[in-house]
CSV table of C-alpha atoms and ligand atoms in Angstrom, one decimal:
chain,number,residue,atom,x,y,z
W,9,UNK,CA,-6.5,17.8,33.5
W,10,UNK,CA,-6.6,17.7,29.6
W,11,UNK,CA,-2.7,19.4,29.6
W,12,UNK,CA,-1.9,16.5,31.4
W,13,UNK,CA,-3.0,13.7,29.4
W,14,UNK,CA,-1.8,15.3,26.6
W,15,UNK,CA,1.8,14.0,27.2
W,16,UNK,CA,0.5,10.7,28.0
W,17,UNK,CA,-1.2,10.3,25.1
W,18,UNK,CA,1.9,11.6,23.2
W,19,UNK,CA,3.5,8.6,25.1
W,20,UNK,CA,1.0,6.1,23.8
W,21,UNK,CA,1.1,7.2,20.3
W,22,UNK,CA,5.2,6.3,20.8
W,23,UNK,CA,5.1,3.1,22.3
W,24,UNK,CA,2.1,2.2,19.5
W,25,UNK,CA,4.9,3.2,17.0
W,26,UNK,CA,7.4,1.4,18.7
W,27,UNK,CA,5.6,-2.0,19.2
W,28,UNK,CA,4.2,-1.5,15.6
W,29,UNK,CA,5.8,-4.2,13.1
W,30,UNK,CA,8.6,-2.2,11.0
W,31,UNK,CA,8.4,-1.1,7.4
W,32,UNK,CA,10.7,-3.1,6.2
W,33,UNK,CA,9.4,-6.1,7.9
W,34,UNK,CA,6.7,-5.8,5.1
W,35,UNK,CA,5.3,-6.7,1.6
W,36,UNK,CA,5.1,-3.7,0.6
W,37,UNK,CA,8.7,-3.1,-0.1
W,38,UNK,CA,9.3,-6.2,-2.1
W,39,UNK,CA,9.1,-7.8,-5.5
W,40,UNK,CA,5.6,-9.1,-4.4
W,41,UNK,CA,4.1,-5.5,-4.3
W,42,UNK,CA,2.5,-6.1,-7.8
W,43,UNK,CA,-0.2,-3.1,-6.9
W,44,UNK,CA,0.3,0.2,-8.3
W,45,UNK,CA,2.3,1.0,-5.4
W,46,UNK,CA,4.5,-1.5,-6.0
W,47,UNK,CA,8.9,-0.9,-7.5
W,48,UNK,CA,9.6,-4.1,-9.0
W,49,UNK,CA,9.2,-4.8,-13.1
W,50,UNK,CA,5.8,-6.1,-13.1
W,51,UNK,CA,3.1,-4.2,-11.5
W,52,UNK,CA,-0.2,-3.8,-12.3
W,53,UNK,CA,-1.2,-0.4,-13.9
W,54,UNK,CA,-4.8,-0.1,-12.4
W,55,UNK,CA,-4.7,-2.3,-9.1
W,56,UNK,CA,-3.8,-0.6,-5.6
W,57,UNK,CA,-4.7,-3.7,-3.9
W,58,UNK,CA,-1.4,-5.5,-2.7
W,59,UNK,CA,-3.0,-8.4,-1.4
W,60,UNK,CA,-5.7,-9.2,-4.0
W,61,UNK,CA,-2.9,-10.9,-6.1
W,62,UNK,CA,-2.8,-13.7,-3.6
W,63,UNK,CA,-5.5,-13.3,-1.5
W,64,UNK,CA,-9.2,-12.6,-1.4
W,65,UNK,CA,-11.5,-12.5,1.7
W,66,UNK,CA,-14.5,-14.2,-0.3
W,67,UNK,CA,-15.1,-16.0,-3.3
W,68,UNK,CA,-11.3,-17.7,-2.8
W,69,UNK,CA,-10.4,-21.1,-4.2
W,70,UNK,CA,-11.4,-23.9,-2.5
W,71,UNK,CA,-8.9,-26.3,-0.2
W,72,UNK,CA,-8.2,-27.0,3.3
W,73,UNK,CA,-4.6,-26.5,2.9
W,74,UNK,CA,-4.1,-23.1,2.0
W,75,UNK,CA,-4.6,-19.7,2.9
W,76,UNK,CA,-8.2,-18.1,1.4
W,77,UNK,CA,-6.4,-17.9,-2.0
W,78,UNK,CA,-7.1,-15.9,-5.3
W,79,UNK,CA,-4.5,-16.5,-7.5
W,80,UNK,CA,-5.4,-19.0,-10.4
W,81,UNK,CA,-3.6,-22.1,-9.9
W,82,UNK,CA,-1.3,-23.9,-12.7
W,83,UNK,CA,-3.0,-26.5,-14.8
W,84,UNK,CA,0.9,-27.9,-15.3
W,85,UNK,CA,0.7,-32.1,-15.6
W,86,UNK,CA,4.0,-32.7,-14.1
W,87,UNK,CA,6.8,-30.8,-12.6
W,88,UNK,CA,8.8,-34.3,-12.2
W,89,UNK,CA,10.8,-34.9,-8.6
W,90,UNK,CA,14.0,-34.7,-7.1
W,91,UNK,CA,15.7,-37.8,-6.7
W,92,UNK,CA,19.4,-38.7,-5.7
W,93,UNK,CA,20.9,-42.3,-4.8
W,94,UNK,CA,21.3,-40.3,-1.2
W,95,UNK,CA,18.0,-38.9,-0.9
W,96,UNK,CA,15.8,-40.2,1.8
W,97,UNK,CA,12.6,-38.3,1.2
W,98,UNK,CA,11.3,-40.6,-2.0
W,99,UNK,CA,8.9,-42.4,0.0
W,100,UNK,CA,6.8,-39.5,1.0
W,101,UNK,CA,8.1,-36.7,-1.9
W,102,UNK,CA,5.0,-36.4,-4.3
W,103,UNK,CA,4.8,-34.6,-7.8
W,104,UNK,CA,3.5,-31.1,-7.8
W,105,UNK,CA,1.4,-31.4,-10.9
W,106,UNK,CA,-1.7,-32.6,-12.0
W,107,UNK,CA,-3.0,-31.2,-9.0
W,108,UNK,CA,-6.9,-29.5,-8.7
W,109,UNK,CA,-7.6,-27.2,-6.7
W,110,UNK,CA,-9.0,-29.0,-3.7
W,111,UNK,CA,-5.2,-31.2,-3.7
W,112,UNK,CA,-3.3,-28.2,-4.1
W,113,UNK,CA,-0.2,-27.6,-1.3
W,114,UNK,CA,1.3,-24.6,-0.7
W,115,UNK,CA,4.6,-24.9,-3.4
W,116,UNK,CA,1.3,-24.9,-5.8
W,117,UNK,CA,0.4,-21.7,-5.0
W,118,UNK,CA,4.4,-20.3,-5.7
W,119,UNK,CA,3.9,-21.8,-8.7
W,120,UNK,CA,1.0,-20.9,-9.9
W,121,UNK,CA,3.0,-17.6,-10.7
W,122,UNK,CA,6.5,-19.0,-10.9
W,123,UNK,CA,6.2,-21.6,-13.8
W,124,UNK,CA,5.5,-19.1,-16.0
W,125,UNK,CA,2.2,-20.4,-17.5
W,126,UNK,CA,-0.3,-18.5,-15.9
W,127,UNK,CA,-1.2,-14.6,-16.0
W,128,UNK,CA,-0.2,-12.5,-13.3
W,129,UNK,CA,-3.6,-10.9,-13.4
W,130,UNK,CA,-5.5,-13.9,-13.7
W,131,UNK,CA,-7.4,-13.9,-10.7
W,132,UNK,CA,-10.4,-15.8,-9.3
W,133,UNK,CA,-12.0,-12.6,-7.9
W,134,UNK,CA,-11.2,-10.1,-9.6
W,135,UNK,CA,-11.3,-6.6,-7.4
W,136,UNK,CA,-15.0,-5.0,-6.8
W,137,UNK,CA,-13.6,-1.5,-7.6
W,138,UNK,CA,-12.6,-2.5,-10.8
W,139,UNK,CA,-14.7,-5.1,-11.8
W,140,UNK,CA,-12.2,-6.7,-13.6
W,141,UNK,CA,-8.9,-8.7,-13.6
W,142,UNK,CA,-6.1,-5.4,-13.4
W,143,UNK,CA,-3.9,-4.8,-16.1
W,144,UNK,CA,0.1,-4.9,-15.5
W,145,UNK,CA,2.7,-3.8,-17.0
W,146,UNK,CA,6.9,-5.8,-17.3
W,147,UNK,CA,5.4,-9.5,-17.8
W,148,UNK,CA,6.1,-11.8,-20.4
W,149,UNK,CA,4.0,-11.4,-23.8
W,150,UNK,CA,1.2,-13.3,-22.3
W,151,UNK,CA,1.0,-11.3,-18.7
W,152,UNK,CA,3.1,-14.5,-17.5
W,153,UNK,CA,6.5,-14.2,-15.4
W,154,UNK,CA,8.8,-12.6,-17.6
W,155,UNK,CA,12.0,-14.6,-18.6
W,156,UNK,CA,14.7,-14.8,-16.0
W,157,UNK,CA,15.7,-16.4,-13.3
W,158,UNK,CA,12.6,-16.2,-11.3
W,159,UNK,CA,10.8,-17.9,-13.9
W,160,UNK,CA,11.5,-21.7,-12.2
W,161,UNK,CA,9.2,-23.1,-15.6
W,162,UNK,CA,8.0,-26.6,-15.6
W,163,UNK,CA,10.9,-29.0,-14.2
W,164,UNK,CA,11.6,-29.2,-10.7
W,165,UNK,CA,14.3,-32.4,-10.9
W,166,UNK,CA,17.0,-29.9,-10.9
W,167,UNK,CA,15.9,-27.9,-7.1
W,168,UNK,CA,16.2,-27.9,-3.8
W,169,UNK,CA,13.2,-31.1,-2.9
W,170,UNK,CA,9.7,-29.7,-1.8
W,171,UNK,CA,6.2,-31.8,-0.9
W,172,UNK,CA,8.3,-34.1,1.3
W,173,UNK,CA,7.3,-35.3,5.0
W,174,UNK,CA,10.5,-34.1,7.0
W,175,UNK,CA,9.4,-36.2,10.6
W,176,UNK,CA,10.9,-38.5,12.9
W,177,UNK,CA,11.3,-41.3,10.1
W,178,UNK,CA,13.1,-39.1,8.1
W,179,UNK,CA,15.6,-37.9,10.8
W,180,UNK,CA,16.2,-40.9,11.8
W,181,UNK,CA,17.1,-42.3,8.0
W,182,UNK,CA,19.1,-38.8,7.9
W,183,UNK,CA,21.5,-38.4,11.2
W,184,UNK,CA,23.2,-35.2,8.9
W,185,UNK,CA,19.9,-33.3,9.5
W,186,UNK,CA,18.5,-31.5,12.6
W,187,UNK,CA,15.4,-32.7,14.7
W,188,UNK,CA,12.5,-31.3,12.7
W,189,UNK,CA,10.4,-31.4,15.8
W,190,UNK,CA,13.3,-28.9,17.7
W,191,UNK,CA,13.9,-26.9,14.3
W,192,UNK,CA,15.1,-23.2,15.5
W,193,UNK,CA,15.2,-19.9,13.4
W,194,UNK,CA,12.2,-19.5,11.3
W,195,UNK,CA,12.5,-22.7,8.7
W,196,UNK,CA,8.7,-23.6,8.5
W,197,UNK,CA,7.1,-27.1,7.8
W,198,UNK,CA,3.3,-27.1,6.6
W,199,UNK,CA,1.6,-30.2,7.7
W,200,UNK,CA,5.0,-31.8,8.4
W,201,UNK,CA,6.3,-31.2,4.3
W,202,UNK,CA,9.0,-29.1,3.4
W,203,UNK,CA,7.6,-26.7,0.8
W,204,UNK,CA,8.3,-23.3,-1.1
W,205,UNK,CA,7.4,-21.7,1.6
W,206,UNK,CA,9.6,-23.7,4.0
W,207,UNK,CA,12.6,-21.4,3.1
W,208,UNK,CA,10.9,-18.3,1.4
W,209,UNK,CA,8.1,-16.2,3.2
W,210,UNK,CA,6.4,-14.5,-0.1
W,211,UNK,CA,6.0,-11.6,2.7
W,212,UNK,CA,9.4,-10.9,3.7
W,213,UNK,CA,11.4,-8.0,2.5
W,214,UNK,CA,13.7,-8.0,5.3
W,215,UNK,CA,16.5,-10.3,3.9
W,216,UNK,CA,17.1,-10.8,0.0
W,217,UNK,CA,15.1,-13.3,-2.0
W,218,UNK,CA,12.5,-13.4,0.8
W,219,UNK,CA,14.4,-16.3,2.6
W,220,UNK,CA,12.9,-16.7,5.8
W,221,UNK,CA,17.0,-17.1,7.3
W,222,UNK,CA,19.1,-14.7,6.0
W,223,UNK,CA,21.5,-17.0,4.4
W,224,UNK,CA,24.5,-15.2,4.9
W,225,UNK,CA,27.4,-18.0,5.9
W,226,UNK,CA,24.8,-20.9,4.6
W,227,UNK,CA,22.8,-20.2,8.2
W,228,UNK,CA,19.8,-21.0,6.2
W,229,UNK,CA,21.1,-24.2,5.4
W,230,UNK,CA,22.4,-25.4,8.0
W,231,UNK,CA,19.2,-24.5,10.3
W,232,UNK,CA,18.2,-27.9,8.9
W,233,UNK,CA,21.4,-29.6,7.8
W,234,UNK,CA,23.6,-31.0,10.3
W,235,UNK,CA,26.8,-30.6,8.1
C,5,HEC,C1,2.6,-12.9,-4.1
C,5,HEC,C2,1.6,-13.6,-3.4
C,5,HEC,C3,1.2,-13.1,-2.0
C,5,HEC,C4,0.8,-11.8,-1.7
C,5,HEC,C5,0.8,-10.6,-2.6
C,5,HEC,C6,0.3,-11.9,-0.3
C,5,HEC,N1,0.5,-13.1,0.2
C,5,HEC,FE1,-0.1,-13.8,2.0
C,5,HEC,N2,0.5,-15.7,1.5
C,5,HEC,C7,1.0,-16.1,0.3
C,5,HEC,C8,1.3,-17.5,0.3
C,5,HEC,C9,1.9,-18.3,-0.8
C,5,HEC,C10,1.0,-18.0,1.6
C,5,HEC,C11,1.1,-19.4,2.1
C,5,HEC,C12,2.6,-19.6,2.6
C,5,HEC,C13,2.9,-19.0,3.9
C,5,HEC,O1,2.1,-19.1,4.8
C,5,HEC,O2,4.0,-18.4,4.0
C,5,HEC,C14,0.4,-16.8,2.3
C,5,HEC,C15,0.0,-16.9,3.6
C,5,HEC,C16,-0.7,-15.8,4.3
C,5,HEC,C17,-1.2,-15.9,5.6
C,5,HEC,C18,-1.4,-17.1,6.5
C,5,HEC,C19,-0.1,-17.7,6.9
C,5,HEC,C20,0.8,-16.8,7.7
C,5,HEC,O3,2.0,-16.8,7.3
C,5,HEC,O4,0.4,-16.2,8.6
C,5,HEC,C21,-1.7,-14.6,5.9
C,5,HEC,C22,-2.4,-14.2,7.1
C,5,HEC,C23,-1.4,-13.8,4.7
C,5,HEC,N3,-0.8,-14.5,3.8
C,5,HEC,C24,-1.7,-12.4,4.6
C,5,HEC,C25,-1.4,-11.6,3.6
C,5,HEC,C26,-1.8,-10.2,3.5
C,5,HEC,C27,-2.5,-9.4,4.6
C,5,HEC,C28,-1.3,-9.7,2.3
C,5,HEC,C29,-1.3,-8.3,1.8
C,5,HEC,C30,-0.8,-7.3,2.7
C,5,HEC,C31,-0.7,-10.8,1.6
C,5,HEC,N4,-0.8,-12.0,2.4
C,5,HEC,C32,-0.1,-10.8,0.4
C,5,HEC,C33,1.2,-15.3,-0.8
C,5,HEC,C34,1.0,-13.9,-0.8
C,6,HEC,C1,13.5,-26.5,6.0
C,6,HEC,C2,14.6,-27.4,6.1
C,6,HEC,C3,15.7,-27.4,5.0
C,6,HEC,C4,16.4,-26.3,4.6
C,6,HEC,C5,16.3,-24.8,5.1
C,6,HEC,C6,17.3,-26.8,3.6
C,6,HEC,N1,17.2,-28.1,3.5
C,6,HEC,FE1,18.2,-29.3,2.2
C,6,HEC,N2,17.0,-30.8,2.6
C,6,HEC,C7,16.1,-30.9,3.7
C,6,HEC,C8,15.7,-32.2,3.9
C,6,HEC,C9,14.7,-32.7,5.0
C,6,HEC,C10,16.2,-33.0,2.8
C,6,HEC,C11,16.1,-34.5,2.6
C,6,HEC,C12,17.4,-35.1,3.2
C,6,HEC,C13,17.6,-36.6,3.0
C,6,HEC,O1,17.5,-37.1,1.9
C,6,HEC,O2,17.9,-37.2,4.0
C,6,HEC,C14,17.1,-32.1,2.1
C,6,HEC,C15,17.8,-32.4,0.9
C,6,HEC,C16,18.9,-31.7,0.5
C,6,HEC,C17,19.9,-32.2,-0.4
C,6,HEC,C18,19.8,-33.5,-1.2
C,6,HEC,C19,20.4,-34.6,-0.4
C,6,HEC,C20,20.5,-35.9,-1.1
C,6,HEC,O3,20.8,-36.9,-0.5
C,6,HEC,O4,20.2,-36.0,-2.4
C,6,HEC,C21,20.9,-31.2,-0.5
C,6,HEC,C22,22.1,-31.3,-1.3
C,6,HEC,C23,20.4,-30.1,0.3
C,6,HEC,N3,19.2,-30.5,0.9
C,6,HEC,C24,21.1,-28.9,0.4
C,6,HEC,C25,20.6,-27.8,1.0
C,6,HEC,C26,21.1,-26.5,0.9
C,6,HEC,C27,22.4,-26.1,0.2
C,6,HEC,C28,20.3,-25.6,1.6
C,6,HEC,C29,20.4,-24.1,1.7
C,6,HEC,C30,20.4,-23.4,0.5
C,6,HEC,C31,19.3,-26.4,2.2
C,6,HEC,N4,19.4,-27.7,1.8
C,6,HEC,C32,18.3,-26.0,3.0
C,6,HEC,C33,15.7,-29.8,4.5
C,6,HEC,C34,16.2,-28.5,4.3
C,7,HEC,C1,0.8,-13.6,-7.9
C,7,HEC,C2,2.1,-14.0,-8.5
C,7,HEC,C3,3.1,-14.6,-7.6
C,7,HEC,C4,3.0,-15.5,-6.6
C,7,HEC,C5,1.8,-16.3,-6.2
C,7,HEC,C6,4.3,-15.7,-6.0
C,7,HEC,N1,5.2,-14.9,-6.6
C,7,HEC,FE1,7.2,-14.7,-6.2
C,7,HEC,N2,7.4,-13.2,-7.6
C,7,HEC,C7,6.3,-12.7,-8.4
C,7,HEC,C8,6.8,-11.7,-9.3
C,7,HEC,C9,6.0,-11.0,-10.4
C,7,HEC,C10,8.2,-11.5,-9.0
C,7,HEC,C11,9.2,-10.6,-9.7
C,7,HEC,C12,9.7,-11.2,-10.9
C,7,HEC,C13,10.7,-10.3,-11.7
C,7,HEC,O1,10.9,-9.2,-11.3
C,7,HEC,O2,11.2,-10.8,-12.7
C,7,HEC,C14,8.5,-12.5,-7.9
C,7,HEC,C15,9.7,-12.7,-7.4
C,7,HEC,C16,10.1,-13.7,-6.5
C,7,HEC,C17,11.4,-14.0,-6.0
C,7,HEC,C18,12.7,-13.2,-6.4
C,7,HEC,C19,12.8,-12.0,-5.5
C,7,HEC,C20,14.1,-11.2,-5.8
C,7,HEC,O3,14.4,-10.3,-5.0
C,7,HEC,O4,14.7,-11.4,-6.9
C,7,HEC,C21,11.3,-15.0,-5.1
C,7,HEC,C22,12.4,-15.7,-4.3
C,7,HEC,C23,9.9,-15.4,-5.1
C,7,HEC,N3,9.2,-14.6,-5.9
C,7,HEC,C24,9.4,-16.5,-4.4
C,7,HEC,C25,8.1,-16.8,-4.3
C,7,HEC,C26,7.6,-17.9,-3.5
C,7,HEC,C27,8.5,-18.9,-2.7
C,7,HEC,C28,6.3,-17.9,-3.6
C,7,HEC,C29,5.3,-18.8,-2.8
C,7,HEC,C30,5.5,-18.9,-1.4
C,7,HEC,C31,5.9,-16.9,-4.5
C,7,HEC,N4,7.1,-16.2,-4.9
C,7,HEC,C32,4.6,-16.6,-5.0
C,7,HEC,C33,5.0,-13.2,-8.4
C,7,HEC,C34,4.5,-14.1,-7.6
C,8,HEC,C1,15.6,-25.4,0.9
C,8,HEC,C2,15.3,-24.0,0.8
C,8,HEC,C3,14.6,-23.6,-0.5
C,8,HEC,C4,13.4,-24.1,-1.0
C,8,HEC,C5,12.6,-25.3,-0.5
C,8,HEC,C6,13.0,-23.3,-2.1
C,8,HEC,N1,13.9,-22.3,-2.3
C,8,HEC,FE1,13.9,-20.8,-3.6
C,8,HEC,N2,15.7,-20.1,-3.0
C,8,HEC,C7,16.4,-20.5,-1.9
C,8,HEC,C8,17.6,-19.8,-1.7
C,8,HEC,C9,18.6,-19.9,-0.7
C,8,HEC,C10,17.6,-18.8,-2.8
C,8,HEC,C11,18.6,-17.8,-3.1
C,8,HEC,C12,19.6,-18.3,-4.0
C,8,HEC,C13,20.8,-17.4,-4.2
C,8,HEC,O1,20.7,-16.2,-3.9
C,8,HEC,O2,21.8,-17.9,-4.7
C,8,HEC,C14,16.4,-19.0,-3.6
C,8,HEC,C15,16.0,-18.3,-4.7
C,8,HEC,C16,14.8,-18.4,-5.3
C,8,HEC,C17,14.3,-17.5,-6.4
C,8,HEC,C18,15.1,-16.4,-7.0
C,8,HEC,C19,15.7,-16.8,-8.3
C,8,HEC,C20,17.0,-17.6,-8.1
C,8,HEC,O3,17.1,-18.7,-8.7
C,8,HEC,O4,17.8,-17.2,-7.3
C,8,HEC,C21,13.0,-17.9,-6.7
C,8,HEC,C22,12.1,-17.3,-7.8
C,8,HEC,C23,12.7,-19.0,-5.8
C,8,HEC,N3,13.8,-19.3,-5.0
C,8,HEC,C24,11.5,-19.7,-5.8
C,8,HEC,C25,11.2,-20.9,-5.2
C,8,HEC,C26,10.1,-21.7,-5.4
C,8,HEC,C27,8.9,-21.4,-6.3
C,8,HEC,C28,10.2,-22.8,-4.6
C,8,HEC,C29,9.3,-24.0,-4.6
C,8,HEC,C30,9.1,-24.7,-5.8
C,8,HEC,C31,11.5,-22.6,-3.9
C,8,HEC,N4,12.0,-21.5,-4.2
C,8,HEC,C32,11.9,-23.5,-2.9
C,8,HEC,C33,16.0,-21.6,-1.1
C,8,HEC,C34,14.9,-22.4,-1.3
């Protein structure tokens, strides 16, 4: 009997393989790997922990609207907003600074690395095993985002609008853009507002720049642009 569940078992262990999510499908491989593990510039020294640089299971930062979070967030009074004689999302588009905590929305939480004012390491629970906040190495002099282009800093007048309500409203103001409530492809609204996160998944190593669409021939784009 046991020779003949041997191969079956064999079997299971293949289709387990097979069904698992791929490597490259991961965080792991990225930018965002800031453990010890990690292959980008700046990577903690001390930390194996990949998650703990976002996330914490307890103790995270308070607010209904984002994942249990462990980053700390950007005290940053004003990032200014996008605004364009064509743009239809002024209405509803709201500044991303001078937020606490409990306001926070998700494009905060890019931020909170990505303006360059805060520590990498500076973490609201720190690790148990270390005890600690971890210690990196390849950020700026102050353990901030090192200079460069992923370094956004304090204005966002000049990008792509986030913390907008993308709806029915605005569709129909805006025939040259897709239905948001049919959107197709992997573009993702959070509580109806297009955010960071609406075009980048922070977990995504399988097409460059974490863009949730690989944008090759503007497919990103024109998942929600009619043009
Ligand atoms: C560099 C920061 C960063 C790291 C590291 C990170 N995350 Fe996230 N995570 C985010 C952000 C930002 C969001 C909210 C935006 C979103 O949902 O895409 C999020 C959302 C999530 C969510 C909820 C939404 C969803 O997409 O399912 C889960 C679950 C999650 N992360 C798990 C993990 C796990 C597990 C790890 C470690 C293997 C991890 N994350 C590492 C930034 C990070
Ligand atoms: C998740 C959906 C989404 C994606 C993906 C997206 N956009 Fe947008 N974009 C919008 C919405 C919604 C608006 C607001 C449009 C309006 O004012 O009617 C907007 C606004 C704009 C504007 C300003 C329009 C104005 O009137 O000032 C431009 C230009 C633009 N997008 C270009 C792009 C480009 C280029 C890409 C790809 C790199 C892109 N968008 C990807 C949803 C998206
Ligand atoms: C805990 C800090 C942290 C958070 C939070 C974070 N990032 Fe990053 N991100 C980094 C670091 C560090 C790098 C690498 C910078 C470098 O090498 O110069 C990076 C790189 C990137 C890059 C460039 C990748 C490349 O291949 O060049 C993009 C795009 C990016 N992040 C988007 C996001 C978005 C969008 C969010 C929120 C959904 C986010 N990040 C949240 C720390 C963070
Ligand atoms: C409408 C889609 C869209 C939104 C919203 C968006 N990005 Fe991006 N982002 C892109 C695309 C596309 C690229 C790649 C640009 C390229 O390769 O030329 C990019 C590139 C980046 C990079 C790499 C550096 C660079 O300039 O190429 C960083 C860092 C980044 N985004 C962070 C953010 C953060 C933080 C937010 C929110 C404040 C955000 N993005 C919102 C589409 C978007």
């Amino acid at each position: 009997m046991k020779n003949h569940l041997n191969p079956l078992c064999a079997a299971l262990v293949m289709l387990a393989g097979f069904l698992a999510v791929p490597a490259s499908a991961s965080i792991v491989n990225t930018k965002h790997n800031l453990s010890t593990s990690g292959t980008g510039t700046v990577v903690s020294t001390n930390e194996s922990e990949i998650c703990i640089f976002c996330h914490t299971p307890h103790q995270s930062i308070k607010n209904d609207n984002i994942p249990i979070w462990n980053h700390n967030l950007s005290t940053e009074v004003s990032y200014g907003v996008y605004t364009s004689p064509t743009f239809d999302g002024s209405s509803t588009i709201q500044d991303l600074g001078g937020t606490d905590a409990t306001t926070a929305a998700v494009s905060n939480l890019c931020l909170s690395c990505h303006d360059g004012t805060v520590a990498i390491n500076s973490l609201n629970n720190p690790s148990n095993a270390l005890g600690s906040n971890p210690t990196m190495s390849g950020t700026g002099p102050n353990g901030e985002m090192p200079a460069g282009t992923s370094n956004l800093g304090n204005d966002l007048t000049d990008d792509h609008p986030v913390n907008f309500r993308y709806d029915a409203a605005l569709y129909a103001a805006d025939p040259s853009l897709n239905d948001p409530a049919t959107l197709t492809g992997g573009v993702r609204l959070f509580n109806g507002y297009v955010q960071c996160a609406s075009c980048h998944d922070p977990h995504e190593s399988v097409n460059p720049t974490f863009l949730r669409v690989n944008n090759t021939g503007s497919a990103l784009c024109l998942t929600c642009h009619n043009k």
